[in-house]
Amino acid sequence: MREKINKLREEFNSSILSIKDEKGYESIYFRFLGRKGEIAGLFKKMPEVPQEERASVGSVINEFKKFCEGKLEEAHRNLLREKKEPGKKTCLDVTLPGTLPSLGRRHPITQMVSEIERIFSMMGFTVAHGPEIETDYYNFEALNIPADHPARDEQDSFYLTSSYLLRTHTSPGQIRVMKKTKPPLRVIIPGRCFRRDAVDASHLHTFYQVEGLMVDKEVTFSHLKGILEVFAREIFGPQAAMRFRPDYFPFTEPSAEISISCFPCRGRGCRTCSNTGWLEIGGAGMVHPSVFKVVGYNYEDFSGFAFGLGIDRLIMNRYGINDIRILYENDLRFLRQF
Ligand code: FA5
């Protein structure tokens, strides 16, 4: 049976090329697809096919039938066109410009991470990464936030088990780096963080931060300010201003909230900054002695600063985006602008 089908297929392929007019088309149509045609004949012979081969032979015949139908339909279309526009050839013009494939580009968050890495590398910082699934110890305990500390409430968390959670900030990276490295050190740790925050125009459950840490002899708050100001000017231009206000983090002392002058309105006040002229982008401070104790650094000899900046917020400020959610919606009309 299969041999017969193959032979018929060859015959069909050569006869379809000979179609010149409606009559030729009809004779081939009826020969192969007519009620008493070759394909109907194949189906009639099915009872002769051994039971175990029937299904596969049936599907071969069906596939052949579809093939013949498609080819004959195409031949008929060509005949009709020839009748309507005699002599018009359908041909491929290889000199016409092709259709350009649409090229992808890097997401604005990826672009910002690369830029942050470039700027801090210029100032002698290396780049490290920490795990997104953290232990309670690295995410909280080692950062001077014991189980009953109210600071845990500010970072409502996704726990996987009682001791594993999705990291709520990039600060556990500080501990991991310090446990592995002897001072002096300068490092940034970019990455994704997760909090059980209600999603709104400036909050997400999944967002990006970059942690910064510098430990050396006689590092002061002025170094922190100087480094962050260089960073802000590189990202937002020479007019960018930074504001430090007292804040509280259990792992830094003293601590500060960092805001940056609103880029779209140049600090005059607009929708992006809720008319304040400032956008909060992160927290910072001098590394707390209890953190140095946990990682085995001598806090008599060394001092250091740390900061944690919200990368999504930096992007919002730079481009005047007033809803953080658009960064994650995969809307190509938005993403093609970067
Ligand atoms: C922290 O996460 C501290 N770990 C920062 C820090 C590091 C302080 C080192 C001192 C030393 P905070 O919770 O304020 O701090 O978050 C820092 C920044 O992350 C915020 O200013 C904001 O820019 C960003 N951020 C926090 N929560 C969200 C959220 N739900 N959605 C988007 N961005 C967020």
Coordinates of N, CA and C in Angstrom, one line a residue, residues 10 24 52 125 129 136 157 216 223 247 270 322:
E10 N 4.3 10.5 -7.0 CA 5.1 10.9 -8.1 C 4.3 11.3 -9.4
G24 N -7.6 20.8 -18.1 CA -6.4 20.0 -17.5 C -6.5 19.9 -16.0
E52 N -2.9 -3.9 12.4 CA -1.9 -3.1 13.2 C -1.3 -2.0 12.3
F125 N 35.6 50.1 43.0 CA 34.7 49.0 43.6 C 34.6 47.8 42.7
H129 N 27.8 39.3 44.0 CA 26.4 38.9 43.9 C 26.1 38.0 45.1
D136 N 17.5 33.4 57.3 CA 17.1 34.4 58.3 C 18.3 35.0 58.9
S157 N 8.1 39.9 54.8 CA 8.9 39.0 53.9 C 8.2 37.8 53.4
D216 N 37.8 50.4 55.4 CA 39.2 50.7 55.3 C 39.6 51.4 56.6
H223 N 33.4 60.4 53.2 CA 33.7 59.6 52.0 C 32.4 59.0 51.4
D247 N 18.2 58.9 59.8 CA 17.3 57.8 59.6 C 17.8 56.7 60.6
C270 N 7.0 68.3 40.9 CA 6.2 67.8 39.9 C 5.5 66.5 40.3
N322 N 6.3 58.1 36.4 CA 5.7 58.2 37.7 C 4.9 57.0 38.2

